[in-house]
């Protein structure tokens, strides 16, 4: 297993001590094409091929994930944002189902209360040349952490370029509303015809609301962590104090409970 840490150029020196035999520190710009230029003093990028609208930092982050995964020669890539903490040992089998890289899909989870998720479906289907999504609940493909197969990512980006006639970074970077995970999921299900390793469960506990957790809230949330969860994600957008988060994790003292945990995905059927 290799660990690739991708950070802005200004932060490379802070992360460089982590470099090792299996850990590589990268500059964000290494995964963006040369025609995308960082806007000084702003969390935006300018596309010389299509200057307006500028690419917001959130969209650029998604382009970096896609580019890094596409360049990987591994069988699978696990996407891990910086607000996720691993609390137990894990291996490739943790994110496998029946010996294959797991594909997260949760049918019916995108309901009327998630309008942005529906919008991401609409944009993804338009990008891929598919009909608009059906009315009613849709499948959710967003999870933390998220497993992708680089071979699938490369096929998907080639399809984006074939459909749009543009380089994939310009086509996706020009979107005002976009989710890389929804695009991947829609491509797998509606272009490739699905994968046999689909699962509706990830081995992690996730807090994605945009409001802070206090000490009691942290304890209640961490109390929901299952025995086979290997990670905890408390969204940075929640504004939860980092020291309170670390203290709560220390109180719960997560660690291995046994030497063989089996495959958590098998529990979901």
PDB file of C-alpha atoms in Angstrom:
ATOM      1  CA  UNK A   1       0.000   0.000   0.000  1.00  0.00           C
ATOM      2  CA  UNK A   2       1.325   3.428  -0.960  1.00  0.00           C
ATOM      3  CA  UNK A   3       0.339   6.734   0.631  1.00  0.00           C
ATOM      4  CA  UNK A   4       0.244   9.797  -1.617  1.00  0.00           C
ATOM      5  CA  UNK A   5      -0.285  13.132   0.148  1.00  0.00           C
ATOM      6  CA  UNK A   6      -1.263  16.012  -2.143  1.00  0.00           C
ATOM      7  CA  UNK A   7      -0.875  19.529  -0.736  1.00  0.00           C
ATOM      8  CA  UNK A   8      -0.416  23.116  -2.004  1.00  0.00           C
ATOM      9  CA  UNK A   9       3.184  24.078  -2.808  1.00  0.00           C
ATOM     10  CA  UNK A  10       3.354  26.369   0.243  1.00  0.00           C
ATOM     11  CA  UNK A  11       2.694  23.374   2.546  1.00  0.00           C
ATOM     12  CA  UNK A  12       5.114  20.838   1.092  1.00  0.00           C
ATOM     13  CA  UNK A  13       7.850  21.655   3.591  1.00  0.00           C
ATOM     14  CA  UNK A  14       5.438  20.998   6.465  1.00  0.00           C
ATOM     15  CA  UNK A  15       4.605  17.538   5.152  1.00  0.00           C
ATOM     16  CA  UNK A  16       8.059  16.573   3.855  1.00  0.00           C
ATOM     17  CA  UNK A  17       9.095  14.852   7.137  1.00  0.00           C
ATOM     18  CA  UNK A  18       6.433  12.222   6.395  1.00  0.00           C
ATOM     19  CA  UNK A  19       8.217  11.140   3.205  1.00  0.00           C
ATOM     20  CA  UNK A  20       9.273   7.506   3.336  1.00  0.00           C
ATOM     21  CA  UNK A  21       9.515   4.239   1.440  1.00  0.00           C
ATOM     22  CA  UNK A  22       5.731   4.120   0.998  1.00  0.00           C
ATOM     23  CA  UNK A  23       4.800   7.804   1.388  1.00  0.00           C
ATOM     24  CA  UNK A  24       5.173  10.469  -1.292  1.00  0.00           C
ATOM     25  CA  UNK A  25       4.374  14.189  -0.948  1.00  0.00           C
ATOM     26  CA  UNK A  26       3.002  15.871  -4.067  1.00  0.00           C
ATOM     27  CA  UNK A  27       2.237  19.432  -5.125  1.00  0.00           C
ATOM     28  CA  UNK A  28      -1.387  20.003  -6.156  1.00  0.00           C
ATOM     29  CA  UNK A  29      -0.147  21.550  -9.414  1.00  0.00           C
ATOM     30  CA  UNK A  30       1.465  18.230 -10.380  1.00  0.00           C
ATOM     31  CA  UNK A  31      -2.008  16.847 -11.057  1.00  0.00           C
ATOM     32  CA  UNK A  32      -3.476  19.761 -12.986  1.00  0.00           C
ATOM     33  CA  UNK A  33      -2.788  20.512 -16.670  1.00  0.00           C
ATOM     34  CA  UNK A  34      -0.522  23.437 -17.507  1.00  0.00           C
ATOM     35  CA  UNK A  35      -3.377  25.564 -18.829  1.00  0.00           C
ATOM     36  CA  UNK A  36      -4.891  25.762 -15.329  1.00  0.00           C
ATOM     37  CA  UNK A  37      -3.153  28.531 -13.379  1.00  0.00           C
ATOM     38  CA  UNK A  38      -3.552  29.394  -9.705  1.00  0.00           C
ATOM     39  CA  UNK A  39      -5.090  32.828  -9.116  1.00  0.00           C
ATOM     40  CA  UNK A  40      -2.791  34.721  -6.688  1.00  0.00           C
ATOM     41  CA  UNK A  41      -4.381  35.407  -3.328  1.00  0.00           C
ATOM     42  CA  UNK A  42      -7.552  33.444  -4.049  1.00  0.00           C
ATOM     43  CA  UNK A  43      -8.686  29.846  -3.807  1.00  0.00           C
ATOM     44  CA  UNK A  44      -9.362  29.769  -7.547  1.00  0.00           C
ATOM     45  CA  UNK A  45      -7.750  28.595 -10.754  1.00  0.00           C
ATOM     46  CA  UNK A  46      -7.896  30.215 -14.191  1.00  0.00           C
ATOM     47  CA  UNK A  47      -8.332  28.006 -17.260  1.00  0.00           C
ATOM     48  CA  UNK A  48      -6.444  29.581 -20.161  1.00  0.00           C
ATOM     49  CA  UNK A  49      -8.637  27.616 -22.568  1.00  0.00           C
ATOM     50  CA  UNK A  50     -11.813  28.946 -20.927  1.00  0.00           C
ATOM     51  CA  UNK A  51     -11.106  31.889 -18.579  1.00  0.00           C
ATOM     52  CA  UNK A  52     -14.655  32.330 -17.320  1.00  0.00           C
ATOM     53  CA  UNK A  53     -15.947  31.208 -14.961  1.00  0.00           C
ATOM     54  CA  UNK A  54     -12.786  30.665 -12.882  1.00  0.00           C
ATOM     55  CA  UNK A  55     -12.438  27.231 -11.301  1.00  0.00           C
ATOM     56  CA  UNK A  56     -13.250  27.374  -7.608  1.00  0.00           C
ATOM     57  CA  UNK A  57     -11.018  25.568  -5.137  1.00  0.00           C
ATOM     58  CA  UNK A  58     -13.674  22.943  -4.384  1.00  0.00           C
ATOM     59  CA  UNK A  59     -13.931  22.037  -8.077  1.00  0.00           C
ATOM     60  CA  UNK A  60     -10.134  22.100  -8.523  1.00  0.00           C
ATOM     61  CA  UNK A  61      -9.808  19.679  -5.596  1.00  0.00           C
ATOM     62  CA  UNK A  62     -12.067  17.249  -7.429  1.00  0.00           C
ATOM     63  CA  UNK A  63      -9.993  17.580 -10.610  1.00  0.00           C
ATOM     64  CA  UNK A  64      -6.873  16.742  -8.590  1.00  0.00           C
ATOM     65  CA  UNK A  65      -8.512  13.581  -7.211  1.00  0.00           C
ATOM     66  CA  UNK A  66      -9.542  12.470 -10.690  1.00  0.00           C
ATOM     67  CA  UNK A  67      -6.114  13.186 -12.152  1.00  0.00           C
ATOM     68  CA  UNK A  68      -4.249  11.419  -9.338  1.00  0.00           C
ATOM     69  CA  UNK A  69      -6.467   8.356  -9.607  1.00  0.00           C
ATOM     70  CA  UNK A  70      -6.171   8.266 -13.398  1.00  0.00           C
ATOM     71  CA  UNK A  71      -2.369   8.356 -13.165  1.00  0.00           C
ATOM     72  CA  UNK A  72      -2.200   5.540 -10.630  1.00  0.00           C
ATOM     73  CA  UNK A  73      -1.077   2.085 -11.713  1.00  0.00           C
ATOM     74  CA  UNK A  74      -2.683   0.452  -8.667  1.00  0.00           C
ATOM     75  CA  UNK A  75      -5.719  -1.785  -8.810  1.00  0.00           C
ATOM     76  CA  UNK A  76      -7.629   0.580  -6.544  1.00  0.00           C
ATOM     77  CA  UNK A  77      -7.217   4.044  -5.029  1.00  0.00           C
ATOM     78  CA  UNK A  78      -8.722   5.065  -1.696  1.00  0.00           C
ATOM     79  CA  UNK A  79      -9.594   8.773  -1.569  1.00  0.00           C
ATOM     80  CA  UNK A  80      -9.144  10.209   1.915  1.00  0.00           C
ATOM     81  CA  UNK A  81      -9.828  13.856   2.743  1.00  0.00           C
ATOM     82  CA  UNK A  82      -7.860  15.611   5.477  1.00  0.00           C
ATOM     83  CA  UNK A  83     -10.812  15.671   7.901  1.00  0.00           C
ATOM     84  CA  UNK A  84     -10.840  11.850   8.116  1.00  0.00           C
ATOM     85  CA  UNK A  85      -8.981   9.939  10.845  1.00  0.00           C
ATOM     86  CA  UNK A  86      -8.221   6.224  10.764  1.00  0.00           C
ATOM     87  CA  UNK A  87      -8.918   4.706  14.162  1.00  0.00           C
ATOM     88  CA  UNK A  88      -8.148   1.027  13.526  1.00  0.00           C
ATOM     89  CA  UNK A  89      -5.799  -0.980  11.317  1.00  0.00           C
ATOM     90  CA  UNK A  90      -7.048  -1.776   7.832  1.00  0.00           C
ATOM     91  CA  UNK A  91      -5.886  -3.384   4.617  1.00  0.00           C
ATOM     92  CA  UNK A  92      -6.960  -3.900   1.036  1.00  0.00           C
ATOM     93  CA  UNK A  93      -9.480  -6.544   2.106  1.00  0.00           C
ATOM     94  CA  UNK A  94     -11.254  -3.951   4.269  1.00  0.00           C
ATOM     95  CA  UNK A  95     -12.322  -2.172   1.088  1.00  0.00           C
ATOM     96  CA  UNK A  96     -13.044  -5.268  -0.981  1.00  0.00           C
ATOM     97  CA  UNK A  97     -16.111  -7.336  -1.655  1.00  0.00           C
ATOM     98  CA  UNK A  98     -15.771 -10.934  -2.761  1.00  0.00           C
ATOM     99  CA  UNK A  99     -12.129 -10.274  -3.583  1.00  0.00           C
ATOM    100  CA  UNK A 100     -12.774  -7.231  -5.806  1.00  0.00           C
ATOM    101  CA  UNK A 101     -12.508  -3.473  -5.118  1.00  0.00           C
ATOM    102  CA  UNK A 102     -15.808  -2.402  -3.586  1.00  0.00           C
ATOM    103  CA  UNK A 103     -18.091   0.027  -5.443  1.00  0.00           C
ATOM    104  CA  UNK A 104     -20.272   2.156  -3.178  1.00  0.00           C
ATOM    105  CA  UNK A 105     -23.858   2.722  -4.278  1.00  0.00           C
ATOM    106  CA  UNK A 106     -26.827   3.360  -2.018  1.00  0.00           C
ATOM    107  CA  UNK A 107     -30.094   3.055  -4.016  1.00  0.00           C
ATOM    108  CA  UNK A 108     -32.850   5.505  -3.104  1.00  0.00           C
ATOM    109  CA  UNK A 109     -30.685   7.501  -0.686  1.00  0.00           C
ATOM    110  CA  UNK A 110     -30.916  10.747  -2.719  1.00  0.00           C
ATOM    111  CA  UNK A 111     -34.349  11.992  -1.695  1.00  0.00           C
ATOM    112  CA  UNK A 112     -36.236  15.275  -2.053  1.00  0.00           C
ATOM    113  CA  UNK A 113     -34.340  16.726   0.895  1.00  0.00           C
ATOM    114  CA  UNK A 114     -31.043  16.561  -1.051  1.00  0.00           C
ATOM    115  CA  UNK A 115     -31.561  18.925  -4.017  1.00  0.00           C
ATOM    116  CA  UNK A 116     -27.822  19.447  -4.594  1.00  0.00           C
ATOM    117  CA  UNK A 117     -27.320  15.690  -4.962  1.00  0.00           C
ATOM    118  CA  UNK A 118     -30.020  15.620  -7.650  1.00  0.00           C
ATOM    119  CA  UNK A 119     -28.316  18.535  -9.370  1.00  0.00           C
ATOM    120  CA  UNK A 120     -25.033  16.600  -9.354  1.00  0.00           C
ATOM    121  CA  UNK A 121     -26.840  13.689 -10.983  1.00  0.00           C
ATOM    122  CA  UNK A 122     -28.265  15.987 -13.637  1.00  0.00           C
ATOM    123  CA  UNK A 123     -24.864  17.508 -14.416  1.00  0.00           C
ATOM    124  CA  UNK A 124     -23.126  14.113 -14.505  1.00  0.00           C
ATOM    125  CA  UNK A 125     -25.659  12.633 -16.886  1.00  0.00           C
ATOM    126  CA  UNK A 126     -25.448  15.659 -19.168  1.00  0.00           C
ATOM    127  CA  UNK A 127     -21.641  15.423 -19.221  1.00  0.00           C
ATOM    128  CA  UNK A 128     -21.870  11.746 -20.200  1.00  0.00           C
ATOM    129  CA  UNK A 129     -24.575  12.300 -22.817  1.00  0.00           C
ATOM    130  CA  UNK A 130     -27.275  10.441 -20.873  1.00  0.00           C
ATOM    131  CA  UNK A 131     -30.946  11.254 -20.423  1.00  0.00           C
ATOM    132  CA  UNK A 132     -31.865  13.346 -17.355  1.00  0.00           C
ATOM    133  CA  UNK A 133     -32.423  11.351 -14.159  1.00  0.00           C
ATOM    134  CA  UNK A 134     -35.837   9.895 -13.461  1.00  0.00           C
ATOM    135  CA  UNK A 135     -38.117  11.586 -10.966  1.00  0.00           C
ATOM    136  CA  UNK A 136     -38.113  10.292  -7.421  1.00  0.00           C
ATOM    137  CA  UNK A 137     -35.276   9.026  -5.278  1.00  0.00           C
ATOM    138  CA  UNK A 138     -31.874   8.418  -6.849  1.00  0.00           C
ATOM    139  CA  UNK A 139     -28.788   6.384  -5.978  1.00  0.00           C
ATOM    140  CA  UNK A 140     -26.166   7.985  -3.765  1.00  0.00           C
ATOM    141  CA  UNK A 141     -22.494   7.430  -4.636  1.00  0.00           C
ATOM    142  CA  UNK A 142     -20.876   9.790  -2.133  1.00  0.00           C
ATOM    143  CA  UNK A 143     -18.952   8.146   0.690  1.00  0.00           C
ATOM    144  CA  UNK A 144     -15.923   8.693   2.933  1.00  0.00           C
ATOM    145  CA  UNK A 145     -13.415   7.272   2.293  1.00  0.00           C
ATOM    146  CA  UNK A 146     -14.137   6.540  -1.352  1.00  0.00           C
ATOM    147  CA  UNK A 147     -12.659   3.689  -3.402  1.00  0.00           C
ATOM    148  CA  UNK A 148     -12.088   4.046  -7.147  1.00  0.00           C
ATOM    149  CA  UNK A 149     -10.551   1.796  -9.765  1.00  0.00           C
ATOM    150  CA  UNK A 150      -8.024   3.779 -11.871  1.00  0.00           C
ATOM    151  CA  UNK A 151      -8.914   1.770 -14.988  1.00  0.00           C
ATOM    152  CA  UNK A 152     -12.523   2.912 -14.605  1.00  0.00           C
ATOM    153  CA  UNK A 153     -11.463   6.534 -14.005  1.00  0.00           C
ATOM    154  CA  UNK A 154      -9.406   6.522 -17.203  1.00  0.00           C
ATOM    155  CA  UNK A 155     -12.325   5.114 -19.197  1.00  0.00           C
ATOM    156  CA  UNK A 156     -14.643   7.718 -17.714  1.00  0.00           C
ATOM    157  CA  UNK A 157     -12.376  10.675 -18.493  1.00  0.00           C
ATOM    158  CA  UNK A 158     -11.895   9.407 -22.051  1.00  0.00           C
ATOM    159  CA  UNK A 159     -15.696   9.267 -22.402  1.00  0.00           C
ATOM    160  CA  UNK A 160     -15.979  12.859 -21.109  1.00  0.00           C
ATOM    161  CA  UNK A 161     -13.474  14.048 -23.714  1.00  0.00           C
ATOM    162  CA  UNK A 162     -15.117  12.093 -26.523  1.00  0.00           C
ATOM    163  CA  UNK A 163     -18.523  13.511 -25.662  1.00  0.00           C
ATOM    164  CA  UNK A 164     -17.448  17.147 -25.128  1.00  0.00           C
ATOM    165  CA  UNK A 165     -14.629  17.515 -27.655  1.00  0.00           C
ATOM    166  CA  UNK A 166     -12.577  19.208 -24.897  1.00  0.00           C
ATOM    167  CA  UNK A 167      -9.902  18.025 -22.514  1.00  0.00           C
ATOM    168  CA  UNK A 168     -11.627  16.520 -19.491  1.00  0.00           C
ATOM    169  CA  UNK A 169     -10.236  19.080 -17.022  1.00  0.00           C
ATOM    170  CA  UNK A 170     -11.735  21.966 -19.012  1.00  0.00           C
ATOM    171  CA  UNK A 171     -15.092  20.224 -19.368  1.00  0.00           C
ATOM    172  CA  UNK A 172     -15.391  19.323 -15.682  1.00  0.00           C
ATOM    173  CA  UNK A 173     -13.691  22.480 -14.410  1.00  0.00           C
ATOM    174  CA  UNK A 174     -16.200  24.598 -16.310  1.00  0.00           C
ATOM    175  CA  UNK A 175     -19.076  23.210 -14.234  1.00  0.00           C
ATOM    176  CA  UNK A 176     -20.473  25.400 -11.468  1.00  0.00           C
ATOM    177  CA  UNK A 177     -22.021  22.379  -9.725  1.00  0.00           C
ATOM    178  CA  UNK A 178     -20.258  19.049  -9.864  1.00  0.00           C
ATOM    179  CA  UNK A 179     -19.506  15.926  -7.824  1.00  0.00           C
ATOM    180  CA  UNK A 180     -16.682  13.653  -8.899  1.00  0.00           C
ATOM    181  CA  UNK A 181     -18.128  10.755  -6.893  1.00  0.00           C
ATOM    182  CA  UNK A 182     -21.546  11.067  -8.514  1.00  0.00           C
ATOM    183  CA  UNK A 183     -19.933  11.234 -11.970  1.00  0.00           C
ATOM    184  CA  UNK A 184     -17.975   8.057 -11.231  1.00  0.00           C
ATOM    185  CA  UNK A 185     -21.060   6.275  -9.916  1.00  0.00           C
ATOM    186  CA  UNK A 186     -23.295   7.284 -12.823  1.00  0.00           C
ATOM    187  CA  UNK A 187     -20.593   6.199 -15.274  1.00  0.00           C
ATOM    188  CA  UNK A 188     -20.219   2.796 -13.616  1.00  0.00           C
ATOM    189  CA  UNK A 189     -23.958   2.139 -13.366  1.00  0.00           C
ATOM    190  CA  UNK A 190     -25.351   3.739 -16.516  1.00  0.00           C
ATOM    191  CA  UNK A 191     -22.457   3.513 -18.978  1.00  0.00           C
ATOM    192  CA  UNK A 192     -20.592   0.385 -17.852  1.00  0.00           C
ATOM    193  CA  UNK A 193     -23.673  -1.457 -16.636  1.00  0.00           C
ATOM    194  CA  UNK A 194     -22.614  -1.707 -12.990  1.00  0.00           C
ATOM    195  CA  UNK A 195     -20.038  -3.720 -11.048  1.00  0.00           C
ATOM    196  CA  UNK A 196     -20.593  -7.013  -9.170  1.00  0.00           C
ATOM    197  CA  UNK A 197     -18.732  -5.647  -6.130  1.00  0.00           C
ATOM    198  CA  UNK A 198     -21.388  -3.043  -5.285  1.00  0.00           C
ATOM    199  CA  UNK A 199     -22.100  -2.331  -1.621  1.00  0.00           C
ATOM    200  CA  UNK A 200     -24.220   0.171   0.302  1.00  0.00           C
ATOM    201  CA  UNK A 201     -21.894   0.320   3.275  1.00  0.00           C
ATOM    202  CA  UNK A 202     -18.512   1.845   4.078  1.00  0.00           C
ATOM    203  CA  UNK A 203     -16.447   0.926   7.162  1.00  0.00           C
ATOM    204  CA  UNK A 204     -16.500   4.426   8.624  1.00  0.00           C
ATOM    205  CA  UNK A 205     -18.534   6.764  10.808  1.00  0.00           C
ATOM    206  CA  UNK A 206     -19.368  10.072   9.136  1.00  0.00           C
ATOM    207  CA  UNK A 207     -20.589  13.444  10.419  1.00  0.00           C
ATOM    208  CA  UNK A 208     -21.236  15.686   7.413  1.00  0.00           C
ATOM    209  CA  UNK A 209     -23.518  18.368   8.867  1.00  0.00           C
ATOM    210  CA  UNK A 210     -22.270  21.960   8.713  1.00  0.00           C
ATOM    211  CA  UNK A 211     -22.720  22.777  12.383  1.00  0.00           C
ATOM    212  CA  UNK A 212     -20.155  22.236  15.165  1.00  0.00           C
ATOM    213  CA  UNK A 213     -20.189  19.398  17.667  1.00  0.00           C
ATOM    214  CA  UNK A 214     -19.559  20.202  21.328  1.00  0.00           C
ATOM    215  CA  UNK A 215     -18.061  17.715  23.791  1.00  0.00           C
ATOM    216  CA  UNK A 216     -21.371  15.948  24.358  1.00  0.00           C
ATOM    217  CA  UNK A 217     -22.133  15.876  20.644  1.00  0.00           C
ATOM    218  CA  UNK A 218     -18.716  14.410  19.887  1.00  0.00           C
ATOM    219  CA  UNK A 219     -19.192  11.685  22.476  1.00  0.00           C
ATOM    220  CA  UNK A 220     -22.638  10.828  21.134  1.00  0.00           C
ATOM    221  CA  UNK A 221     -21.332  10.703  17.559  1.00  0.00           C
ATOM    222  CA  UNK A 222     -18.306   8.592  18.442  1.00  0.00           C
ATOM    223  CA  UNK A 223     -20.638   6.286  20.334  1.00  0.00           C
ATOM    224  CA  UNK A 224     -22.119   5.296  16.964  1.00  0.00           C
ATOM    225  CA  UNK A 225     -18.795   3.912  15.684  1.00  0.00           C
ATOM    226  CA  UNK A 226     -19.194   0.220  14.887  1.00  0.00           C
ATOM    227  CA  UNK A 227     -16.695  -2.472  15.830  1.00  0.00           C
ATOM    228  CA  UNK A 228     -15.703  -2.909  12.186  1.00  0.00           C
ATOM    229  CA  UNK A 229     -15.396   0.809  11.371  1.00  0.00           C
ATOM    230  CA  UNK A 230     -11.808   1.757  10.623  1.00  0.00           C
ATOM    231  CA  UNK A 231     -12.230   5.512  10.137  1.00  0.00           C
ATOM    232  CA  UNK A 232     -14.060   8.557  11.479  1.00  0.00           C
ATOM    233  CA  UNK A 233     -14.897  11.641   9.427  1.00  0.00           C
ATOM    234  CA  UNK A 234     -16.065  14.886  11.038  1.00  0.00           C
ATOM    235  CA  UNK A 235     -16.507  17.413   8.256  1.00  0.00           C
ATOM    236  CA  UNK A 236     -14.182  20.400   8.378  1.00  0.00           C
ATOM    237  CA  UNK A 237     -17.206  22.452   7.317  1.00  0.00           C
ATOM    238  CA  UNK A 238     -18.847  21.641  10.638  1.00  0.00           C
ATOM    239  CA  UNK A 239     -16.466  24.034  12.375  1.00  0.00           C
ATOM    240  CA  UNK A 240     -15.849  21.537  15.181  1.00  0.00           C
ATOM    241  CA  UNK A 241     -12.844  22.575  17.269  1.00  0.00           C
ATOM    242  CA  UNK A 242      -9.816  20.470  16.300  1.00  0.00           C
ATOM    243  CA  UNK A 243      -8.560  20.099  19.884  1.00  0.00           C
ATOM    244  CA  UNK A 244     -12.023  19.028  21.067  1.00  0.00           C
ATOM    245  CA  UNK A 245     -12.068  16.484  18.251  1.00  0.00           C
ATOM    246  CA  UNK A 246      -8.656  15.079  19.228  1.00  0.00           C
ATOM    247  CA  UNK A 247      -9.625  14.949  22.891  1.00  0.00           C
ATOM    248  CA  UNK A 248     -12.828  13.058  22.103  1.00  0.00           C
ATOM    249  CA  UNK A 249     -10.975  10.525  19.962  1.00  0.00           C
ATOM    250  CA  UNK A 250      -8.464  10.032  22.785  1.00  0.00           C
ATOM    251  CA  UNK A 251     -11.267   9.464  25.302  1.00  0.00           C
ATOM    252  CA  UNK A 252     -12.776   6.742  23.176  1.00  0.00           C
ATOM    253  CA  UNK A 253      -9.338   5.129  22.640  1.00  0.00           C
ATOM    254  CA  UNK A 254     -10.116   3.314  19.416  1.00  0.00           C
ATOM    255  CA  UNK A 255      -7.879   0.444  18.473  1.00  0.00           C
ATOM    256  CA  UNK A 256      -7.899  -3.148  17.234  1.00  0.00           C
ATOM    257  CA  UNK A 257     -10.332  -5.356  19.144  1.00  0.00           C
ATOM    258  CA  UNK A 258      -9.280  -8.589  17.493  1.00  0.00           C
ATOM    259  CA  UNK A 259      -6.765  -9.836  14.967  1.00  0.00           C
ATOM    260  CA  UNK A 260      -9.266 -10.851  12.298  1.00  0.00           C
ATOM    261  CA  UNK A 261     -12.215  -8.661  11.504  1.00  0.00           C
ATOM    262  CA  UNK A 262     -13.347 -10.213   8.261  1.00  0.00           C
ATOM    263  CA  UNK A 263     -14.860  -8.276   5.394  1.00  0.00           C
ATOM    264  CA  UNK A 264     -17.274  -5.544   6.629  1.00  0.00           C
ATOM    265  CA  UNK A 265     -18.859  -5.293   3.211  1.00  0.00           C
ATOM    266  CA  UNK A 266     -20.138  -8.837   3.430  1.00  0.00           C
ATOM    267  CA  UNK A 267     -22.400  -7.766   6.310  1.00  0.00           C
ATOM    268  CA  UNK A 268     -24.385  -5.488   4.000  1.00  0.00           C
ATOM    269  CA  UNK A 269     -25.331  -8.231   1.571  1.00  0.00           C
TER     270      UNK A 269
END
